[in-house]
PDB file of C-alpha atoms in Angstrom:
ATOM      1  CA  GLY A 847      89.925 112.713 122.615  1.00 69.00           C
ATOM      2  CA  ALA A 848      87.851 114.315 125.319  1.00 83.00           C
ATOM      3  CA  VAL A 849      87.390 118.059 125.085  1.00 91.00           C
ATOM      4  CA  VAL A 850      87.016 120.665 127.786  1.00 95.00           C
ATOM      5  CA  SER A 851      85.986 124.150 126.779  1.00 96.00           C
ATOM      6  CA  GLN A 852      86.226 127.413 128.663  1.00 97.00           C
ATOM      7  CA  HIS A 853      84.392 130.632 128.059  1.00 97.00           C
ATOM      8  CA  PRO A 854      85.420 133.344 127.705  1.00 97.00           C
ATOM      9  CA  SER A 855      88.991 132.876 126.586  1.00 97.00           C
ATOM     10  CA  TRP A 856      89.857 136.446 127.546  1.00 97.00           C
ATOM     11  CA  VAL A 857      87.963 138.925 129.670  1.00 97.00           C
ATOM     12  CA  ILE A 858      88.711 142.439 130.809  1.00 97.00           C
ATOM     13  CA  CYS A 859      86.698 143.873 133.668  1.00 96.00           C
ATOM     14  CA  LYS A 860      86.784 146.914 135.874  1.00 96.00           C
ATOM     15  CA  SER A 861      87.907 146.736 139.459  1.00 97.00           C
ATOM     16  CA  GLY A 862      85.012 145.984 141.782  1.00 97.00           C
ATOM     17  CA  THR A 863      82.922 144.081 139.273  1.00 97.00           C
ATOM     18  CA  SER A 864      82.331 140.340 139.100  1.00 97.00           C
ATOM     19  CA  VAL A 865      83.158 138.020 136.251  1.00 97.00           C
ATOM     20  CA  LYS A 866      82.023 134.470 135.568  1.00 97.00           C
ATOM     21  CA  ILE A 867      84.085 131.836 133.776  1.00 98.00           C
ATOM     22  CA  GLU A 868      82.446 128.696 132.414  1.00 97.00           C
ATOM     23  CA  CYS A 869      84.043 125.295 132.047  1.00 96.00           C
ATOM     24  CA  ARG A 870      82.310 122.558 130.070  1.00 96.00           C
ATOM     25  CA  SER A 871      83.117 118.956 129.351  1.00 93.00           C
ATOM     26  CA  LEU A 872      81.861 118.457 125.816  1.00 93.00           C
ATOM     27  CA  ASP A 873      81.825 114.708 125.319  1.00 89.00           C
ATOM     28  CA  PHE A 874      82.024 113.148 128.734  1.00 88.00           C
ATOM     29  CA  GLN A 875      80.574 113.456 132.198  1.00 89.00           C
ATOM     30  CA  ALA A 876      82.891 115.197 134.602  1.00 88.00           C
ATOM     31  CA  THR A 877      82.340 113.924 138.100  1.00 84.00           C
ATOM     32  CA  THR A 878      85.071 116.187 139.388  1.00 90.00           C
ATOM     33  CA  MET A 879      86.328 119.513 138.134  1.00 93.00           C
ATOM     34  CA  PHE A 880      89.375 121.449 139.223  1.00 95.00           C
ATOM     35  CA  TRP A 881      90.185 125.125 138.972  1.00 97.00           C
ATOM     36  CA  TYR A 882      93.790 126.271 138.670  1.00 97.00           C
ATOM     37  CA  ARG A 883      95.383 129.662 138.603  1.00 97.00           C
ATOM     38  CA  GLN A 884      98.580 130.390 136.720  1.00 96.00           C
ATOM     39  CA  PHE A 885     100.585 133.582 137.004  1.00 93.00           C
ATOM     40  CA  PRO A 886     103.038 134.480 134.226  1.00 90.00           C
ATOM     41  CA  LYS A 887     106.025 132.163 134.052  1.00 88.00           C
ATOM     42  CA  GLN A 888     104.750 130.152 136.996  1.00 93.00           C
ATOM     43  CA  SER A 889     103.179 126.774 137.495  1.00 95.00           C
ATOM     44  CA  LEU A 890      99.551 125.849 137.915  1.00 95.00           C
ATOM     45  CA  MET A 891      98.275 126.296 141.435  1.00 95.00           C
ATOM     46  CA  LEU A 892      95.155 124.427 142.462  1.00 94.00           C
ATOM     47  CA  MET A 893      92.452 126.732 143.738  1.00 96.00           C
ATOM     48  CA  ALA A 894      89.578 124.349 144.380  1.00 95.00           C
ATOM     49  CA  THR A 895      88.064 120.991 143.621  1.00 93.00           C
ATOM     50  CA  SER A 896      84.376 120.565 142.927  1.00 91.00           C
ATOM     51  CA  ASN A 897      82.199 117.509 142.665  1.00 87.00           C
ATOM     52  CA  GLU A 898      78.867 117.668 140.909  1.00 83.00           C
ATOM     53  CA  GLY A 899      76.128 118.655 143.308  1.00 81.00           C
ATOM     54  CA  SER A 900      78.478 119.305 146.210  1.00 84.00           C
ATOM     55  CA  LYS A 901      80.198 122.325 147.637  1.00 88.00           C
ATOM     56  CA  ALA A 902      83.664 122.987 146.338  1.00 92.00           C
ATOM     57  CA  THR A 903      86.714 122.244 148.442  1.00 93.00           C
ATOM     58  CA  TYR A 904      89.103 125.187 148.461  1.00 95.00           C
ATOM     59  CA  GLU A 905      92.843 125.077 148.893  1.00 94.00           C
ATOM     60  CA  GLN A 906      94.372 126.859 151.831  1.00 94.00           C
ATOM     61  CA  GLY A 907      94.689 130.556 151.200  1.00 94.00           C
ATOM     62  CA  VAL A 908      91.969 130.716 148.536  1.00 95.00           C
ATOM     63  CA  GLU A 909      89.039 132.894 149.569  1.00 94.00           C
ATOM     64  CA  LYS A 910      85.874 130.923 148.959  1.00 93.00           C
ATOM     65  CA  ASP A 911      83.700 134.031 149.195  1.00 94.00           C
ATOM     66  CA  LYS A 912      85.740 135.698 146.502  1.00 96.00           C
ATOM     67  CA  PHE A 913      86.067 132.764 144.133  1.00 97.00           C
ATOM     68  CA  LEU A 914      82.628 131.208 143.910  1.00 96.00           C
ATOM     69  CA  ILE A 915      82.525 127.796 142.290  1.00 94.00           C
ATOM     70  CA  ASN A 916      79.374 126.078 141.152  1.00 91.00           C
ATOM     71  CA  HIS A 917      79.303 122.577 139.698  1.00 89.00           C
ATOM     72  CA  ALA A 918      75.613 122.250 138.958  1.00 83.00           C
ATOM     73  CA  SER A 919      75.783 119.516 136.361  1.00 89.00           C
ATOM     74  CA  LEU A 920      78.096 116.781 135.177  1.00 89.00           C
ATOM     75  CA  THR A 921      79.188 118.915 132.244  1.00 92.00           C
ATOM     76  CA  LEU A 922      79.388 122.431 133.629  1.00 94.00           C
ATOM     77  CA  SER A 923      81.313 124.202 136.345  1.00 94.00           C
ATOM     78  CA  THR A 924      81.560 127.944 136.804  1.00 95.00           C
ATOM     79  CA  LEU A 925      84.069 130.139 138.605  1.00 97.00           C
ATOM     80  CA  THR A 926      82.875 133.597 139.592  1.00 97.00           C
ATOM     81  CA  VAL A 927      85.460 136.118 140.681  1.00 97.00           C
ATOM     82  CA  THR A 928      83.560 138.564 142.856  1.00 97.00           C
ATOM     83  CA  SER A 929      84.618 142.163 143.400  1.00 96.00           C
ATOM     84  CA  ALA A 930      87.638 141.644 141.208  1.00 96.00           C
ATOM     85  CA  HIS A 931      90.820 143.608 141.825  1.00 96.00           C
ATOM     86  CA  PRO A 932      93.939 144.029 139.703  1.00 96.00           C
ATOM     87  CA  GLU A 933      95.762 141.390 141.758  1.00 95.00           C
ATOM     88  CA  ASP A 934      93.173 138.857 140.573  1.00 96.00           C
ATOM     89  CA  SER A 935      94.462 139.291 137.044  1.00 97.00           C
ATOM     90  CA  SER A 936      95.757 135.888 136.050  1.00 97.00           C
ATOM     91  CA  PHE A 937      95.239 132.887 133.793  1.00 97.00           C
ATOM     92  CA  TYR A 938      92.551 130.535 135.057  1.00 98.00           C
ATOM     93  CA  ILE A 939      92.489 126.943 133.882  1.00 97.00           C
ATOM     94  CA  CYS A 940      89.813 124.371 134.548  1.00 97.00           C
ATOM     95  CA  SER A 941      90.294 120.651 134.400  1.00 95.00           C
ATOM     96  CA  ALA A 942      87.685 117.928 134.285  1.00 93.00           C
ATOM     97  CA  ARG A 943      87.982 114.327 135.279  1.00 89.00           C
ATOM     98  CA  ASP A 944      86.189 111.680 133.291  1.00 82.00           C
ATOM     99  CA  GLY A 945      84.591 109.466 135.893  1.00 71.00           C
ATOM    100  CA  GLY A 946      83.651 106.930 133.242  1.00 66.00           C
ATOM    101  CA  THR A 947      87.171 105.622 132.682  1.00 62.00           C
ATOM    102  CA  GLY A 948      89.101 103.285 134.914  1.00 61.00           C
ATOM    103  CA  VAL A 949      92.061 105.598 135.202  1.00 65.00           C
ATOM    104  CA  ALA A 950      89.865 108.679 135.623  1.00 67.00           C
ATOM    105  CA  GLU A 951      91.606 110.693 132.955  1.00 78.00           C
ATOM    106  CA  GLN A 952      91.871 114.408 133.550  1.00 87.00           C
ATOM    107  CA  TYR A 953      91.489 116.888 130.729  1.00 92.00           C
ATOM    108  CA  PHE A 954      92.341 120.566 130.665  1.00 95.00           C
ATOM    109  CA  GLY A 955      90.485 123.503 129.213  1.00 96.00           C
ATOM    110  CA  PRO A 956      92.289 126.112 127.117  1.00 96.00           C
ATOM    111  CA  GLY A 957      92.258 128.647 129.946  1.00 97.00           C
ATOM    112  CA  THR A 958      90.797 132.098 130.509  1.00 98.00           C
ATOM    113  CA  ARG A 959      92.905 135.214 130.746  1.00 97.00           C
ATOM    114  CA  LEU A 960      91.417 137.667 133.232  1.00 97.00           C
ATOM    115  CA  THR A 961      92.581 141.262 133.249  1.00 97.00           C
ATOM    116  CA  VAL A 962      91.206 143.561 135.920  1.00 97.00           C
ATOM    117  CA  THR A 963      91.707 147.266 135.290  1.00 96.00           C
TER     118      THR A 963
ATOM    119  CA  ALA B 894     101.894 116.676 151.491  1.00 63.00           C
ATOM    120  CA  GLN B 895     103.082 115.600 148.122  1.00 69.00           C
ATOM    121  CA  THR B 896     105.583 117.847 146.378  1.00 91.00           C
ATOM    122  CA  VAL B 897     106.956 117.836 142.874  1.00 96.00           C
ATOM    123  CA  THR B 898     110.345 119.380 142.127  1.00 97.00           C
ATOM    124  CA  GLN B 899     111.725 120.357 138.763  1.00 97.00           C
ATOM    125  CA  SER B 900     115.248 121.630 139.294  1.00 96.00           C
ATOM    126  CA  GLN B 901     115.837 122.900 135.757  1.00 97.00           C
ATOM    127  CA  PRO B 902     114.052 126.213 135.091  1.00 96.00           C
ATOM    128  CA  GLU B 903     115.370 126.253 131.535  1.00 97.00           C
ATOM    129  CA  MET B 904     116.855 123.749 129.138  1.00 98.00           C
ATOM    130  CA  SER B 905     118.096 124.029 125.599  1.00 98.00           C
ATOM    131  CA  VAL B 906     118.587 121.394 122.926  1.00 98.00           C
ATOM    132  CA  GLN B 907     119.745 121.370 119.354  1.00 98.00           C
ATOM    133  CA  GLU B 908     117.206 120.229 116.803  1.00 98.00           C
ATOM    134  CA  ALA B 909     117.388 116.442 116.238  1.00 97.00           C
ATOM    135  CA  GLU B 910     119.307 115.938 119.481  1.00 98.00           C
ATOM    136  CA  THR B 911     118.133 114.358 122.718  1.00 98.00           C
ATOM    137  CA  VAL B 912     117.302 116.161 125.939  1.00 98.00           C
ATOM    138  CA  THR B 913     116.305 114.941 129.388  1.00 98.00           C
ATOM    139  CA  LEU B 914     114.147 116.907 131.788  1.00 98.00           C
ATOM    140  CA  SER B 915     114.375 116.054 135.472  1.00 98.00           C
ATOM    141  CA  CYS B 916     111.631 115.637 138.039  1.00 98.00           C
ATOM    142  CA  THR B 917     111.600 114.352 141.580  1.00 97.00           C
ATOM    143  CA  TYR B 918     108.664 113.967 143.902  1.00 96.00           C
ATOM    144  CA  ASP B 919     107.942 113.244 147.495  1.00 95.00           C
ATOM    145  CA  THR B 920     105.151 110.989 148.657  1.00 92.00           C
ATOM    146  CA  SER B 921     104.291 108.360 151.207  1.00 91.00           C
ATOM    147  CA  GLU B 922     101.731 106.739 148.929  1.00 89.00           C
ATOM    148  CA  SER B 923     102.399 103.515 147.083  1.00 86.00           C
ATOM    149  CA  ASP B 924      99.768 103.898 144.381  1.00 88.00           C
ATOM    150  CA  TYR B 925      99.943 107.020 142.254  1.00 92.00           C
ATOM    151  CA  TYR B 926     100.334 108.425 138.764  1.00 93.00           C
ATOM    152  CA  LEU B 927     103.002 110.625 137.289  1.00 95.00           C
ATOM    153  CA  PHE B 928     102.579 112.824 134.257  1.00 96.00           C
ATOM    154  CA  TRP B 929     104.477 115.101 131.950  1.00 97.00           C
ATOM    155  CA  TYR B 930     102.495 117.929 130.410  1.00 97.00           C
ATOM    156  CA  LYS B 931     103.539 120.301 127.674  1.00 97.00           C
ATOM    157  CA  GLN B 932     102.300 123.888 127.685  1.00 97.00           C
ATOM    158  CA  PRO B 933     103.053 125.727 124.424  1.00 96.00           C
ATOM    159  CA  PRO B 934     102.589 129.492 124.040  1.00 93.00           C
ATOM    160  CA  SER B 935      98.855 128.911 123.528  1.00 93.00           C
ATOM    161  CA  ARG B 936      98.879 127.768 127.175  1.00 94.00           C
ATOM    162  CA  GLN B 937      96.762 124.694 126.435  1.00 95.00           C
ATOM    163  CA  MET B 938      97.960 121.864 128.648  1.00 96.00           C
ATOM    164  CA  ILE B 939      98.840 118.825 126.546  1.00 95.00           C
ATOM    165  CA  LEU B 940      99.460 115.416 128.074  1.00 94.00           C
ATOM    166  CA  VAL B 941     102.792 114.079 126.874  1.00 96.00           C
ATOM    167  CA  ILE B 942     103.106 110.859 128.812  1.00 96.00           C
ATOM    168  CA  ARG B 943     101.745 109.085 131.868  1.00 94.00           C
ATOM    169  CA  GLN B 944     103.239 106.501 134.204  1.00 95.00           C
ATOM    170  CA  GLU B 945     101.412 104.345 136.712  1.00 93.00           C
ATOM    171  CA  ALA B 946     103.539 103.755 139.798  1.00 93.00           C
ATOM    172  CA  TYR B 947     102.717 100.056 139.956  1.00 92.00           C
ATOM    173  CA  LYS B 948     104.179  99.503 136.506  1.00 91.00           C
ATOM    174  CA  GLN B 949     107.882  98.806 136.449  1.00 88.00           C
ATOM    175  CA  GLN B 950     108.174  99.309 132.717  1.00 94.00           C
ATOM    176  CA  ASN B 951     108.945 102.854 131.663  1.00 96.00           C
ATOM    177  CA  ALA B 952     106.256 104.506 129.567  1.00 95.00           C
ATOM    178  CA  THR B 953     107.039 105.556 126.014  1.00 96.00           C
ATOM    179  CA  GLU B 954     105.124 107.612 123.465  1.00 95.00           C
ATOM    180  CA  ASN B 955     106.915 107.868 120.146  1.00 96.00           C
ATOM    181  CA  ARG B 956     109.877 110.226 120.720  1.00 98.00           C
ATOM    182  CA  PHE B 957     109.033 110.684 124.395  1.00 98.00           C
ATOM    183  CA  SER B 958     110.059 108.267 127.103  1.00 98.00           C
ATOM    184  CA  VAL B 959     110.470 108.360 130.841  1.00 98.00           C
ATOM    185  CA  ASN B 960     112.963 106.990 133.304  1.00 97.00           C
ATOM    186  CA  PHE B 961     110.883 106.103 136.347  1.00 97.00           C
ATOM    187  CA  GLN B 962     112.890 105.277 139.440  1.00 96.00           C
ATOM    188  CA  LYS B 963     110.325 104.574 142.138  1.00 95.00           C
ATOM    189  CA  ALA B 964     112.745 104.041 144.996  1.00 94.00           C
ATOM    190  CA  ALA B 965     114.547 107.257 144.188  1.00 96.00           C
ATOM    191  CA  LYS B 966     111.234 109.040 143.500  1.00 96.00           C
ATOM    192  CA  SER B 967     112.552 110.267 140.214  1.00 97.00           C
ATOM    193  CA  PHE B 968     110.647 110.675 136.951  1.00 97.00           C
ATOM    194  CA  SER B 969     112.660 112.162 134.102  1.00 98.00           C
ATOM    195  CA  LEU B 970     111.440 112.801 130.564  1.00 98.00           C
ATOM    196  CA  LYS B 971     113.625 112.080 127.558  1.00 98.00           C
ATOM    197  CA  ILE B 972     112.818 113.715 124.263  1.00 98.00           C
ATOM    198  CA  SER B 973     114.581 112.129 121.321  1.00 98.00           C
ATOM    199  CA  ASP B 974     115.082 113.676 117.888  1.00 98.00           C
ATOM    200  CA  SER B 975     113.957 117.048 119.223  1.00 98.00           C
ATOM    201  CA  GLN B 976     111.831 119.135 116.921  1.00 98.00           C
ATOM    202  CA  LEU B 977     111.143 122.861 116.821  1.00 97.00           C
ATOM    203  CA  GLY B 978     107.568 122.136 117.846  1.00 97.00           C
ATOM    204  CA  ASP B 979     108.783 120.616 121.087  1.00 98.00           C
ATOM    205  CA  ALA B 980     109.681 124.063 122.387  1.00 98.00           C
ATOM    206  CA  ALA B 981     107.365 124.770 125.323  1.00 98.00           C
ATOM    207  CA  MET B 982     107.036 124.709 129.085  1.00 98.00           C
ATOM    208  CA  TYR B 983     107.064 121.198 130.462  1.00 98.00           C
ATOM    209  CA  PHE B 984     105.409 120.382 133.754  1.00 98.00           C
ATOM    210  CA  CYS B 985     105.858 117.253 135.785  1.00 98.00           C
ATOM    211  CA  ALA B 986     102.762 116.300 137.765  1.00 96.00           C
ATOM    212  CA  TYR B 987     101.764 113.835 140.456  1.00 95.00           C
ATOM    213  CA  ARG B 988      98.394 112.405 141.336  1.00 92.00           C
ATOM    214  CA  SER B 989      97.501 109.963 144.060  1.00 87.00           C
ATOM    215  CA  GLY B 990      94.464 107.873 143.230  1.00 77.00           C
ATOM    216  CA  ASN B 991      91.535 110.123 142.401  1.00 72.00           C
ATOM    217  CA  ASN B 992      92.926 113.085 144.281  1.00 80.00           C
ATOM    218  CA  ASP B 993      93.940 116.335 142.685  1.00 83.00           C
ATOM    219  CA  MET B 994      96.997 116.779 140.481  1.00 90.00           C
ATOM    220  CA  ARG B 995     100.055 118.631 141.767  1.00 92.00           C
ATOM    221  CA  PHE B 996     102.518 120.287 139.434  1.00 96.00           C
ATOM    222  CA  GLY B 997     106.187 121.087 139.513  1.00 97.00           C
ATOM    223  CA  ALA B 998     107.476 124.571 138.776  1.00 96.00           C
ATOM    224  CA  GLY B 999     108.103 123.736 135.135  1.00 97.00           C
ATOM    225  CA  THR B1000     111.038 123.653 132.739  1.00 98.00           C
ATOM    226  CA  ARG B1001     111.172 125.917 129.715  1.00 98.00           C
ATOM    227  CA  LEU B1002     112.594 124.004 126.776  1.00 98.00           C
ATOM    228  CA  THR B1003     114.168 125.847 123.874  1.00 98.00           C
ATOM    229  CA  VAL B1004     114.947 124.005 120.643  1.00 98.00           C
ATOM    230  CA  LYS B1005     117.683 125.527 118.520  1.00 97.00           C
ATOM    231  CA  PRO B1006     117.527 125.061 114.747  1.00 95.00           C
TER     232      PRO B1006
END
């Protein structure tokens, strides 16, 4: 099956610094990628949708200047949390859609745990 | 806006027994997809089963089957012959066309040996 990787799987950073999370589709071209945020014991909340070569579309309430998303190629999207604060600590999950299939299957990465101290 | 509701925060089942997880959704679309995902402690999202709204036949995948009631906007998941490895969070999800996927709040399933 299709594989989506995320790097790093766990990152700890100091308050005020920025951290970048990478999401890669390993064996398919991802025309669309999604970034979700999941707090403990809660569901996945969509943060933004990005299409290759276009600006990301952010969900209401998500600060686009704080969560920078770049989808520069059909296999790579990055999420940069700028000036991170402890309240940004969460589990971030990316998902990639395979534009080559009729149903446009969507595959999930293993997630990245961000801890801001 | 589309919403997905899972009314059971927690469910428990005895090993080898059958359990049904409930999900309802709200939409004005006629063409959409419904999904059940499993999230084990590793937190990797695993697709359990998918249903296309235009299909009347309920989807099945081995021990997993759904009861899709389009008019009632209901999409329940039945797990037969429950196994210890089935213990996880289960999320019901909705997607309209090529739009984004929306998730329910989740149901934590415990399997008792």
